[in-house]
DNA sequence: ACTATTTTTTAGGTAAGTCTAAAAAATATA
DNA sequence: TATATTTTTTAGACTTACCTAAAAAATAGT
């Protein structure tokens, strides 16, 4: 059993390691958790005692198979709750993150299976992020931010990157939601802004925005 | 802001004081919280510093208006979540208590208003307990356990008392759910067991059970 | 290669919530 | 009313998760 704080650390480690595939440094984790390196070192010791990570002094942290599966369960809960909040309770997608951060720590396997069923076994959350299934299996699709696409490309928005509320409000306003058709109309060399066609509307967007709109690669 | 533990203490105090109307003793609270009297004394100091209770040494604890309103919000959340679990996710009524104990601490006023709306503004939870409205207003109905009723009485089950899973399973089996018609057929002086008509079935129940079936007084 | 800088760890301390053991106050009993 | 018993509080200690300051290890610069 992990405490709430331990779960949050593990989730952050998992995300920073890009799904458990690379080592995470103490300072990077301190930054991600908005805490101090000394606190991170303490917590790292606890988490490796619980065998969810391996730890080599002055080198970094790696997620174990057990840790990966625990992290994926937390992510599964987070994304199912986000889907519930948007699909069933009518929340806007920029309002769900903080609440889901709380709900993801509710411990009841039965609850999460029932919720999954109630939602119709969704594959992705409202931001387009994949939802791990009950075994922790996650469908990884290579996603590309549209700032890297050539003029003329057309496809569908698969996901959006950041969970910042202001960005999400803006993306929602221009219609850049998962599933919506998108076409690259033009790119400006100078500031890397671009013109896109979305929902039959021409929109100019800055690079800061285009980096956060993802399509299937 | 109250911590999770503080919320649990306050809720227990509120229940033990029967809605804030009488003083609660240290030992009674220790018993209710499955902890020691010394821990209770510590917590009492914190809660009175936060002005949700008043405290007189060696006398007991009283809930303030502020404390009552906070306690009612926790109870509101608990009962709305129980309703959600039963009505929407298909939980049995004996399975919801522990999960609702966790969910009641999620802090998001917007979430709870949306949930209330989604559930259709229910007045009572699956056990027949009244759900406080968004202002903390609660509909109090005088309820009487059927062991105190005379032979011949008929009416409807309004609520069930205990949240013990085994009792609830048994009540469910004999059909003693809120809203169901009930009639007292006979009472046995010796052990205070009784025969009742419920759902057109004759059932013999012990006093331990009949005390937990409540009708409107 | 040796010093300077950065990163990480250790050492020691705080607050919340718990505990046990002992003291103090209130209540019950003779 | 004086003593015994029960209840409550205080005192001191433990754990978790955090902190600051200082030491140790790793990395970078010349």
CSV table of C-alpha atoms (C1' of nucleotides) in Angstrom, one decimal:
chain,number,residue,atom,x,y,z
A,1,UNK,CA,0.0,0.0,0.0
A,2,UNK,CA,1.2,3.4,-0.9
A,3,UNK,CA,0.3,6.6,0.9
A,4,UNK,CA,-1.3,9.5,-1.1
A,5,UNK,CA,2.0,11.3,-1.2
A,6,UNK,CA,3.9,8.2,-2.3
A,7,UNK,CA,1.4,7.7,-5.1
A,8,UNK,CA,2.0,11.3,-6.2
A,9,UNK,CA,5.7,10.8,-6.3
A,10,UNK,CA,5.5,7.5,-8.1
A,11,UNK,CA,3.2,9.0,-10.7
A,12,UNK,CA,5.6,12.0,-11.2
A,13,UNK,CA,8.5,9.6,-11.6
A,14,UNK,CA,6.6,7.5,-14.1
A,15,UNK,CA,5.8,10.6,-16.2
A,16,UNK,CA,9.3,12.0,-16.0
A,17,UNK,CA,10.8,8.6,-17.0
A,18,UNK,CA,8.5,8.6,-20.0
A,19,UNK,CA,6.6,5.5,-19.0
A,20,UNK,CA,9.4,3.9,-17.0
A,21,UNK,CA,12.0,3.9,-19.8
A,22,UNK,CA,14.6,6.2,-18.4
A,23,UNK,CA,16.2,7.2,-15.1
A,24,UNK,CA,14.9,10.3,-13.2
A,25,UNK,CA,17.2,12.7,-11.4
A,26,UNK,CA,16.5,14.0,-7.9
A,27,UNK,CA,16.4,17.7,-8.9
A,28,UNK,CA,14.0,17.0,-11.8
A,29,UNK,CA,11.7,15.2,-9.4
A,30,UNK,CA,12.0,18.0,-6.8
A,31,UNK,CA,11.0,20.5,-9.4
A,32,UNK,CA,8.0,18.4,-10.6
A,33,UNK,CA,6.8,17.9,-7.0
A,34,UNK,CA,7.4,21.5,-6.0
A,35,UNK,CA,9.6,20.4,-3.1
A,36,UNK,CA,13.2,20.3,-2.1
A,37,UNK,CA,15.9,17.8,-3.2
A,38,UNK,CA,16.4,16.7,0.4
A,39,UNK,CA,12.7,15.7,0.7
A,40,UNK,CA,13.0,13.8,-2.6
A,41,UNK,CA,15.9,11.8,-1.3
A,42,UNK,CA,13.9,10.9,1.8
A,43,UNK,CA,10.9,9.8,-0.3
A,44,UNK,CA,13.1,7.9,-2.8
A,45,UNK,CA,14.3,5.7,0.1
A,46,UNK,CA,10.7,4.9,1.1
A,47,UNK,CA,9.7,4.1,-2.4
A,48,UNK,CA,12.6,1.8,-3.0
A,49,UNK,CA,12.0,0.1,0.3
A,50,UNK,CA,8.5,-0.6,-1.1
A,51,UNK,CA,10.1,-1.9,-4.3
A,52,UNK,CA,8.3,0.3,-6.7
A,53,UNK,CA,11.5,2.0,-7.8
A,54,UNK,CA,15.2,1.1,-7.8
A,55,UNK,CA,17.6,3.7,-6.6
A,56,UNK,CA,21.3,4.3,-7.1
A,57,UNK,CA,22.9,7.1,-5.1
A,58,UNK,CA,23.9,10.1,-7.1
A,59,UNK,CA,22.6,8.4,-10.2
A,60,UNK,CA,18.8,8.4,-10.3
A,61,UNK,CA,15.7,6.4,-10.0
A,62,UNK,CA,14.1,3.7,-12.2
A,63,UNK,CA,10.5,2.4,-11.9
A,64,UNK,CA,10.2,-1.4,-11.3
A,65,UNK,CA,7.6,-3.5,-13.0
A,66,UNK,CA,5.5,-3.4,-9.8
A,67,UNK,CA,5.9,0.4,-9.7
A,68,UNK,CA,4.9,0.8,-13.3
A,69,UNK,CA,1.8,-1.2,-12.7
A,70,UNK,CA,0.9,0.9,-9.6
A,71,UNK,CA,1.6,4.1,-11.5
A,72,UNK,CA,-0.6,3.0,-14.4
A,73,UNK,CA,-3.5,2.3,-12.0
A,74,UNK,CA,-3.3,5.8,-10.6
A,75,UNK,CA,-3.2,7.2,-14.2
A,76,UNK,CA,-6.2,4.9,-15.1
A,77,UNK,CA,-8.2,6.3,-12.2
A,78,UNK,CA,-7.2,9.9,-13.0
A,79,UNK,CA,-8.3,9.6,-16.6
A,80,UNK,CA,-11.5,7.7,-15.9
A,81,UNK,CA,-12.6,10.3,-13.4
A,82,UNK,CA,-11.8,13.1,-15.9
A,83,UNK,CA,-13.9,11.3,-18.4
A,84,UNK,CA,-16.7,11.0,-15.9
A,85,UNK,CA,-16.5,14.7,-15.0
A,86,UNK,CA,-16.8,15.8,-18.6
A,87,UNK,CA,-19.1,13.2,-20.1
A,88,UNK,CA,-21.5,12.7,-17.2
A,89,UNK,CA,-21.3,15.8,-15.0
A,90,UNK,CA,-20.9,18.4,-17.8
A,91,UNK,CA,-17.5,19.9,-16.6
A,92,UNK,CA,-15.5,21.7,-19.2
A,93,UNK,CA,-12.2,20.0,-20.0
A,94,UNK,CA,-10.2,22.8,-18.4
A,95,UNK,CA,-11.9,22.3,-15.1
A,96,UNK,CA,-11.3,18.6,-14.4
A,97,UNK,CA,-7.6,18.3,-13.6
A,98,UNK,CA,-7.5,19.4,-10.0
A,99,UNK,CA,-10.6,17.4,-9.0
A,100,UNK,CA,-9.2,14.3,-10.8
A,101,UNK,CA,-6.0,14.8,-8.8
A,102,UNK,CA,-8.0,14.1,-5.7
A,103,UNK,CA,-10.3,11.4,-7.0
A,104,UNK,CA,-7.4,9.4,-8.4
A,105,UNK,CA,-6.4,8.4,-4.8
A,106,UNK,CA,-9.7,6.8,-3.9
A,107,UNK,CA,-8.9,3.2,-3.2
A,108,UNK,CA,-11.6,0.7,-4.4
A,109,UNK,CA,-10.9,-1.6,-7.3
A,110,UNK,CA,-14.7,-2.4,-7.5
A,111,UNK,CA,-15.4,1.4,-7.8
A,112,UNK,CA,-13.1,1.8,-10.7
A,113,UNK,CA,-14.3,-1.2,-12.6
A,114,UNK,CA,-17.9,-0.1,-12.2
A,115,UNK,CA,-17.0,3.4,-13.2
A,116,UNK,CA,-15.2,2.1,-16.3
A,117,UNK,CA,-18.3,0.1,-17.2
A,118,UNK,CA,-20.6,3.1,-16.6
A,119,UNK,CA,-18.5,5.2,-19.0
A,120,UNK,CA,-18.6,2.5,-21.6
A,121,UNK,CA,-15.0,1.5,-21.4
A,122,UNK,CA,-13.5,4.7,-22.9
A,123,UNK,CA,-10.2,4.4,-24.6
A,124,UNK,CA,-9.1,8.0,-24.2
A,125,UNK,CA,-9.8,10.8,-21.7
A,126,UNK,CA,-11.2,14.2,-22.7
A,127,UNK,CA,-7.7,15.5,-23.6
A,128,UNK,CA,-7.1,12.5,-25.8
A,129,UNK,CA,-4.7,10.7,-23.4
A,130,UNK,CA,-5.1,6.9,-23.5
A,131,UNK,CA,-6.8,5.2,-20.5
A,132,UNK,CA,-4.9,2.1,-19.2
A,133,UNK,CA,-7.3,-0.9,-19.1
A,134,UNK,CA,-7.9,-2.9,-15.9
A,135,UNK,CA,-4.7,-4.9,-16.4
A,136,UNK,CA,-2.7,-1.7,-16.9
A,137,UNK,CA,-2.4,-2.1,-20.6
A,138,UNK,CA,-2.1,1.2,-22.4
A,139,UNK,CA,-2.4,1.8,-26.1
A,140,UNK,CA,0.5,3.9,-27.1
A,141,UNK,CA,0.2,5.8,-30.3
A,142,UNK,CA,3.0,8.0,-31.6
A,143,UNK,CA,1.7,11.5,-31.5
A,144,UNK,CA,3.1,14.5,-33.3
A,145,UNK,CA,2.6,18.2,-32.4
A,146,UNK,CA,1.3,20.0,-35.5
A,147,UNK,CA,4.1,22.6,-35.4
A,148,UNK,CA,6.2,19.8,-36.9
A,149,UNK,CA,3.9,19.1,-39.8
A,150,UNK,CA,4.2,20.3,-43.4
A,151,UNK,CA,1.8,22.7,-45.1
A,152,UNK,CA,-1.0,20.7,-46.7
A,153,UNK,CA,-1.2,18.0,-44.0
A,154,UNK,CA,-4.6,17.0,-43.0
A,155,UNK,CA,-5.9,14.7,-40.3
A,156,UNK,CA,-7.7,14.6,-36.9
A,157,UNK,CA,-6.7,16.1,-33.6
A,158,UNK,CA,-5.7,13.1,-31.4
A,159,UNK,CA,-4.9,14.8,-28.2
A,160,UNK,CA,-3.8,18.0,-26.5
A,161,UNK,CA,-0.6,18.2,-24.5
A,162,UNK,CA,-0.7,20.6,-21.6
A,163,UNK,CA,-3.3,20.5,-18.9
A,164,UNK,CA,-3.1,24.3,-18.2
A,165,UNK,CA,-6.5,25.7,-17.8
A,166,UNK,CA,-6.0,28.8,-20.0
A,167,UNK,CA,-4.5,26.9,-22.9
A,168,UNK,CA,-7.4,24.4,-22.7
A,169,UNK,CA,-10.0,27.2,-22.7
A,170,UNK,CA,-8.3,28.7,-25.8
A,171,UNK,CA,-8.1,25.3,-27.6
A,172,UNK,CA,-11.7,24.7,-26.8
A,173,UNK,CA,-12.6,28.2,-28.2
A,174,UNK,CA,-10.9,27.5,-31.5
A,175,UNK,CA,-12.4,24.0,-31.6
A,176,UNK,CA,-9.1,22.1,-31.2
A,177,UNK,CA,-10.6,19.1,-29.5
A,178,UNK,CA,-9.7,15.4,-30.0
A,179,UNK,CA,-11.5,14.0,-33.0
A,180,UNK,CA,-11.9,17.2,-34.8
A,181,UNK,CA,-10.5,17.5,-38.4
A,182,UNK,CA,-7.5,19.7,-38.9
A,183,UNK,CA,-5.5,21.0,-41.9
A,184,UNK,CA,-2.2,22.9,-42.0
A,185,UNK,CA,-2.7,25.9,-44.3
A,186,UNK,CA,0.4,27.8,-43.9
A,187,UNK,CA,3.5,28.4,-41.7
A,188,UNK,CA,5.4,31.6,-41.0
A,189,UNK,CA,9.2,31.1,-40.9
A,190,UNK,CA,9.8,34.2,-38.7
A,191,UNK,CA,7.9,33.3,-35.5
A,192,UNK,CA,6.8,29.8,-36.4
A,193,UNK,CA,3.2,30.7,-36.1
A,194,UNK,CA,0.8,28.9,-38.4
A,195,UNK,CA,-2.6,29.1,-40.1
A,196,UNK,CA,-4.8,26.0,-39.8
A,197,UNK,CA,-8.2,25.0,-40.9
A,198,UNK,CA,-10.2,23.6,-38.0
A,199,UNK,CA,-14.0,23.0,-38.1
A,200,UNK,CA,-14.1,24.8,-41.4
A,201,UNK,CA,-12.6,27.9,-39.8
A,202,UNK,CA,-9.2,29.5,-40.6
A,203,UNK,CA,-7.3,30.2,-37.4
A,204,UNK,CA,-3.8,31.7,-36.8
A,205,UNK,CA,-2.0,30.1,-33.9
A,206,UNK,CA,1.4,30.8,-32.3
A,207,UNK,CA,4.0,28.1,-31.9
A,208,UNK,CA,3.2,27.9,-28.1
A,209,UNK,CA,-0.2,26.7,-29.1
A,210,UNK,CA,0.7,24.5,-32.1
A,211,UNK,CA,3.1,22.5,-30.0
A,212,UNK,CA,0.2,21.4,-27.9
A,213,UNK,CA,-2.1,20.1,-30.6
A,214,UNK,CA,-1.2,16.5,-31.4
A,215,UNK,CA,-2.1,14.3,-34.3
A,216,UNK,CA,-1.4,10.6,-35.0
A,217,UNK,CA,2.1,10.2,-36.4
B,1,UNK,CA,-10.0,24.4,6.1
B,2,UNK,CA,-10.2,21.1,8.0
B,3,UNK,CA,-7.8,18.2,7.4
B,4,UNK,CA,-9.3,14.8,6.5
B,5,UNK,CA,-8.8,13.6,10.1
B,6,UNK,CA,-10.4,16.8,11.5
B,7,UNK,CA,-13.4,16.3,9.2
B,8,UNK,CA,-13.8,12.7,10.5
B,9,UNK,CA,-13.7,13.8,14.1
B,10,UNK,CA,-16.2,16.6,13.5
B,11,UNK,CA,-18.6,14.3,11.7
B,12,UNK,CA,-18.4,11.8,14.6
B,13,UNK,CA,-19.0,14.6,17.1
B,14,UNK,CA,-22.0,15.8,15.1
B,15,UNK,CA,-23.5,12.3,15.0
B,16,UNK,CA,-22.8,11.7,18.7
B,17,UNK,CA,-24.4,15.0,19.6
B,18,UNK,CA,-27.5,14.0,17.6
B,19,UNK,CA,-27.2,16.9,15.2
B,20,UNK,CA,-25.3,19.3,17.5
B,21,UNK,CA,-27.9,19.3,20.3
B,22,UNK,CA,-25.9,17.8,23.2
B,23,UNK,CA,-22.4,17.6,24.6
B,24,UNK,CA,-20.1,14.8,23.6
B,25,UNK,CA,-17.7,13.1,26.1
B,26,UNK,CA,-14.1,12.4,25.4
B,27,UNK,CA,-14.4,8.6,25.9
B,28,UNK,CA,-17.5,8.4,23.7
B,29,UNK,CA,-15.6,10.1,20.9
B,30,UNK,CA,-12.5,7.9,21.5
B,31,UNK,CA,-14.8,4.8,21.1
B,32,UNK,CA,-16.4,6.2,18.0
B,33,UNK,CA,-13.1,7.0,16.4
B,34,UNK,CA,-11.4,3.8,17.5
B,35,UNK,CA,-8.7,5.7,19.2
B,36,UNK,CA,-7.5,6.6,22.6
B,37,UNK,CA,-8.8,9.4,24.9
B,38,UNK,CA,-5.5,11.1,24.9
B,39,UNK,CA,-5.6,11.5,21.1
B,40,UNK,CA,-9.1,12.8,21.3
B,41,UNK,CA,-8.1,15.5,23.8
B,42,UNK,CA,-5.4,16.7,21.4
B,43,UNK,CA,-7.8,16.8,18.5
B,44,UNK,CA,-10.4,18.6,20.5
B,45,UNK,CA,-7.9,21.4,21.1
B,46,UNK,CA,-7.3,21.7,17.4
B,47,UNK,CA,-11.0,21.7,16.5
B,48,UNK,CA,-11.8,24.4,19.1
B,49,UNK,CA,-8.9,26.5,17.9
B,50,UNK,CA,-10.6,26.3,14.5
B,51,UNK,CA,-13.9,27.3,16.1
B,52,UNK,CA,-16.0,24.4,14.9
B,53,UNK,CA,-16.5,23.1,18.4
B,54,UNK,CA,-16.5,24.6,21.9
B,55,UNK,CA,-14.7,22.8,24.6
B,56,UNK,CA,-14.8,22.8,28.4
B,57,UNK,CA,-12.3,20.7,30.2
B,58,UNK,CA,-13.7,17.6,31.9
B,59,UNK,CA,-17.1,18.5,30.6
B,60,UNK,CA,-17.3,17.8,26.9
B,61,UNK,CA,-17.6,19.2,23.4
B,62,UNK,CA,-20.3,21.2,21.6
B,63,UNK,CA,-20.6,21.9,17.9
B,64,UNK,CA,-20.7,25.5,16.9
B,65,UNK,CA,-22.9,26.9,14.1
B,66,UNK,CA,-19.9,26.9,11.8
B,67,UNK,CA,-19.0,23.3,12.8
B,68,UNK,CA,-22.5,22.2,12.2
B,69,UNK,CA,-22.5,23.6,8.8
B,70,UNK,CA,-19.2,21.9,8.0
B,71,UNK,CA,-20.4,18.6,9.3
B,72,UNK,CA,-23.5,18.8,7.3
B,73,UNK,CA,-21.5,19.4,4.1
B,74,UNK,CA,-19.4,16.2,4.8
B,75,UNK,CA,-22.7,14.3,5.4
B,76,UNK,CA,-24.2,15.8,2.2
B,77,UNK,CA,-21.2,14.6,0.2
B,78,UNK,CA,-21.3,11.1,1.8
B,79,UNK,CA,-24.9,10.6,1.1
B,80,UNK,CA,-24.8,12.0,-2.5
B,81,UNK,CA,-21.9,9.7,-3.2
B,82,UNK,CA,-23.7,6.7,-1.8
B,83,UNK,CA,-26.7,7.5,-4.0
B,84,UNK,CA,-24.4,7.8,-7.0
B,85,UNK,CA,-22.8,4.4,-6.2
B,86,UNK,CA,-26.2,2.6,-5.9
B,87,UNK,CA,-28.2,4.5,-8.5
B,88,UNK,CA,-25.6,5.0,-11.2
B,89,UNK,CA,-22.9,2.4,-10.7
B,90,UNK,CA,-25.1,-0.5,-9.5
B,91,UNK,CA,-23.5,-1.1,-6.1
B,92,UNK,CA,-25.6,-2.9,-3.5
B,93,UNK,CA,-26.5,-0.8,-0.5
B,94,UNK,CA,-24.3,-2.8,1.8
B,95,UNK,CA,-21.2,-2.1,-0.3
B,96,UNK,CA,-21.2,1.7,-0.4
B,97,UNK,CA,-20.2,2.9,3.0
B,98,UNK,CA,-16.4,2.4,3.0
B,99,UNK,CA,-16.1,4.0,-0.5
B,100,UNK,CA,-18.3,6.9,0.5
B,101,UNK,CA,-16.1,7.4,3.6
B,102,UNK,CA,-13.3,8.2,1.1
B,103,UNK,CA,-15.3,10.2,-1.4
B,104,UNK,CA,-16.8,12.4,1.2
B,105,UNK,CA,-13.5,14.2,1.7
B,106,UNK,CA,-13.1,15.3,-2.0
B,107,UNK,CA,-13.0,19.0,-1.9
B,108,UNK,CA,-14.8,20.7,-4.8
B,109,UNK,CA,-18.0,22.6,-4.3
B,110,UNK,CA,-18.6,22.5,-8.0
B,111,UNK,CA,-18.3,18.8,-8.2
B,112,UNK,CA,-20.8,18.3,-5.5
B,113,UNK,CA,-23.4,20.6,-7.1
B,114,UNK,CA,-22.9,18.9,-10.4
B,115,UNK,CA,-23.3,15.5,-8.8
B,116,UNK,CA,-26.4,16.6,-7.0
B,117,UNK,CA,-27.9,17.8,-10.3
B,118,UNK,CA,-26.8,14.6,-12.1
B,119,UNK,CA,-28.6,12.5,-9.5
B,120,UNK,CA,-31.8,14.6,-9.8
B,121,UNK,CA,-31.5,16.3,-6.4
B,122,UNK,CA,-32.3,13.3,-4.3
B,123,UNK,CA,-33.9,13.9,-0.9
B,124,UNK,CA,-32.7,10.7,0.8
B,125,UNK,CA,-29.8,8.3,0.3
B,126,UNK,CA,-30.1,4.5,-0.4
B,127,UNK,CA,-30.6,3.8,3.4
B,128,UNK,CA,-33.3,6.4,3.6
B,129,UNK,CA,-31.1,9.0,5.4
B,130,UNK,CA,-31.9,12.6,4.4
B,131,UNK,CA,-29.4,14.4,2.2
B,132,UNK,CA,-28.7,18.0,3.3
B,133,UNK,CA,-29.2,20.5,0.5
B,134,UNK,CA,-26.6,22.9,-0.8
B,135,UNK,CA,-27.3,25.3,2.1
B,136,UNK,CA,-27.0,22.5,4.6
B,137,UNK,CA,-30.7,22.3,5.2
B,138,UNK,CA,-31.8,18.9,6.2
B,139,UNK,CA,-35.3,17.5,6.3
B,140,UNK,CA,-35.8,15.9,9.7
B,141,UNK,CA,-38.6,13.4,10.0
B,142,UNK,CA,-39.2,11.7,13.3
B,143,UNK,CA,-38.5,8.0,12.6
B,144,UNK,CA,-39.6,5.1,14.8
B,145,UNK,CA,-38.1,1.6,14.9
B,146,UNK,CA,-40.7,-0.9,14.2
B,147,UNK,CA,-40.0,-2.9,17.4
B,148,UNK,CA,-41.9,0.0,19.2
B,149,UNK,CA,-45.0,-0.3,17.0
B,150,UNK,CA,-48.2,-2.1,18.0
B,151,UNK,CA,-49.6,-5.2,16.2
B,152,UNK,CA,-51.7,-4.1,13.3
B,153,UNK,CA,-49.6,-1.0,12.3
B,154,UNK,CA,-49.0,-0.6,8.6
B,155,UNK,CA,-47.0,1.9,6.7
B,156,UNK,CA,-43.8,2.2,4.6
B,157,UNK,CA,-40.2,1.6,5.5
B,158,UNK,CA,-38.6,5.1,5.7
B,159,UNK,CA,-35.0,4.2,6.5
B,160,UNK,CA,-32.7,1.6,8.0
B,161,UNK,CA,-30.5,2.4,10.9
B,162,UNK,CA,-27.2,0.5,11.0
B,163,UNK,CA,-24.7,0.6,8.1
B,164,UNK,CA,-23.3,-2.8,9.0
B,165,UNK,CA,-22.9,-4.8,5.8
B,166,UNK,CA,-24.3,-8.1,7.1
B,167,UNK,CA,-27.4,-6.4,8.5
B,168,UNK,CA,-28.0,-4.6,5.2
B,169,UNK,CA,-27.6,-7.8,3.2
B,170,UNK,CA,-30.2,-9.5,5.4
B,171,UNK,CA,-32.6,-6.5,5.2
B,172,UNK,CA,-32.2,-6.5,1.5
B,173,UNK,CA,-32.9,-10.2,1.3
B,174,UNK,CA,-36.2,-9.9,3.2
B,175,UNK,CA,-37.1,-6.8,1.2
B,176,UNK,CA,-36.9,-4.2,3.9
B,177,UNK,CA,-35.8,-1.3,1.8
B,178,UNK,CA,-37.0,2.3,2.0
B,179,UNK,CA,-40.3,2.8,0.3
B,180,UNK,CA,-41.5,-0.8,0.8
B,181,UNK,CA,-44.9,-1.4,2.5
B,182,UNK,CA,-44.7,-3.1,5.9
B,183,UNK,CA,-47.3,-4.4,8.4
B,184,UNK,CA,-46.8,-5.6,12.0
B,185,UNK,CA,-48.5,-9.0,12.3
B,186,UNK,CA,-47.5,-10.2,15.7
B,187,UNK,CA,-45.1,-9.7,18.6
B,188,UNK,CA,-43.6,-12.3,20.9
B,189,UNK,CA,-43.3,-11.1,24.5
B,190,UNK,CA,-40.5,-13.5,25.5
B,191,UNK,CA,-37.7,-12.4,23.1
B,192,UNK,CA,-39.4,-9.4,21.5
B,193,UNK,CA,-39.2,-11.0,18.1
B,194,UNK,CA,-41.9,-10.1,15.7
B,195,UNK,CA,-43.7,-11.3,12.6
B,196,UNK,CA,-44.2,-8.7,9.8
B,197,UNK,CA,-45.7,-8.6,6.4
B,198,UNK,CA,-43.3,-7.2,3.9
B,199,UNK,CA,-43.7,-7.3,0.1
B,200,UNK,CA,-46.6,-9.7,0.7
B,201,UNK,CA,-44.3,-12.1,2.5
B,202,UNK,CA,-44.6,-13.1,6.2
B,203,UNK,CA,-41.2,-12.8,7.9
B,204,UNK,CA,-40.1,-13.5,11.5
B,205,UNK,CA,-37.4,-11.1,12.7
B,206,UNK,CA,-35.5,-10.7,16.0
B,207,UNK,CA,-35.5,-7.5,18.0
B,208,UNK,CA,-31.9,-6.9,16.8
B,209,UNK,CA,-33.3,-6.5,13.3
B,210,UNK,CA,-36.6,-4.8,14.1
B,211,UNK,CA,-34.8,-2.0,15.9
B,212,UNK,CA,-33.1,-1.2,12.6
B,213,UNK,CA,-36.2,-0.8,10.4
B,214,UNK,CA,-37.6,2.7,10.7
B,215,UNK,CA,-41.0,4.1,9.7
B,216,UNK,CA,-42.3,7.7,9.8
B,217,UNK,CA,-43.6,8.5,13.3
C,1,DA,C1',44.9,17.1,-13.4
C,2,DC,C1',43.3,20.1,-10.3
C,3,DT,C1',40.1,23.4,-8.7
C,4,DA,C1',35.3,25.3,-9.0
C,5,DT,C1',30.6,24.5,-9.5
C,6,DT,C1',26.6,21.8,-9.3
C,7,DT,C1',24.0,18.0,-7.7
C,8,DT,C1',22.8,14.9,-4.2
C,9,DT,C1',22.9,13.2,0.4
C,10,DT,C1',23.1,13.5,5.4
C,11,DA,C1',22.1,15.6,9.8
C,12,DG,C1',19.0,17.6,12.6
C,13,DG,C1',14.5,19.9,13.3
C,14,DT,C1',9.1,21.0,12.8
C,15,DA,C1',4.0,19.8,12.7
C,16,DA,C1',0.2,16.5,12.5
C,17,DG,C1',-1.7,12.6,14.4
C,18,DT,C1',-1.0,8.8,16.9
C,19,DC,C1',0.5,6.1,21.2
C,20,DT,C1',1.6,4.8,26.6
C,21,DA,C1',2.1,6.0,31.2
C,22,DA,C1',1.3,9.0,34.8
C,23,DA,C1',-1.1,13.0,37.0
C,24,DA,C1',-5.3,15.6,37.9
C,25,DA,C1',-10.1,16.2,38.2
C,26,DA,C1',-14.7,14.5,38.7
C,27,DT,C1',-17.9,11.1,40.2
C,28,DA,C1',-19.3,7.2,43.0
C,29,DT,C1',-19.3,4.6,47.3
C,30,DA,C1',-19.0,3.4,52.0
D,1,DT,C1',-17.2,13.3,54.2
D,2,DA,C1',-13.4,10.7,53.2
D,3,DT,C1',-11.7,7.3,50.1
D,4,DA,C1',-12.1,4.6,45.9
D,5,DT,C1',-13.0,4.5,41.1
D,6,DT,C1',-13.6,6.4,36.7
D,7,DT,C1',-12.7,9.9,33.4
D,8,DT,C1',-9.9,13.2,31.4
D,9,DT,C1',-5.8,15.6,30.7
D,10,DT,C1',-0.8,16.2,30.5
D,11,DA,C1',3.9,14.6,29.4
D,12,DG,C1',6.9,12.5,26.5
D,13,DA,C1',7.7,9.6,22.5
D,14,DC,C1',7.0,7.7,17.6
D,15,DT,C1',6.0,8.2,12.3
D,16,DT,C1',5.3,10.7,8.0
D,17,DA,C1',6.4,14.3,5.2
D,18,DC,C1',8.4,18.3,5.1
D,19,DC,C1',12.2,21.9,5.9
D,20,DT,C1',17.3,24.3,6.2
D,21,DA,C1',22.2,24.0,6.5
D,22,DA,C1',26.2,21.5,5.9
D,23,DA,C1',28.9,17.6,4.0
D,24,DA,C1',30.0,14.5,0.2
D,25,DA,C1',30.1,13.1,-4.4
D,26,DA,C1',29.9,14.0,-9.3
D,27,DT,C1',30.7,17.0,-13.1
D,28,DA,C1',32.7,21.0,-15.6
D,29,DG,C1',36.3,24.4,-16.6
D,30,DT,C1',40.8,25.8,-17.3
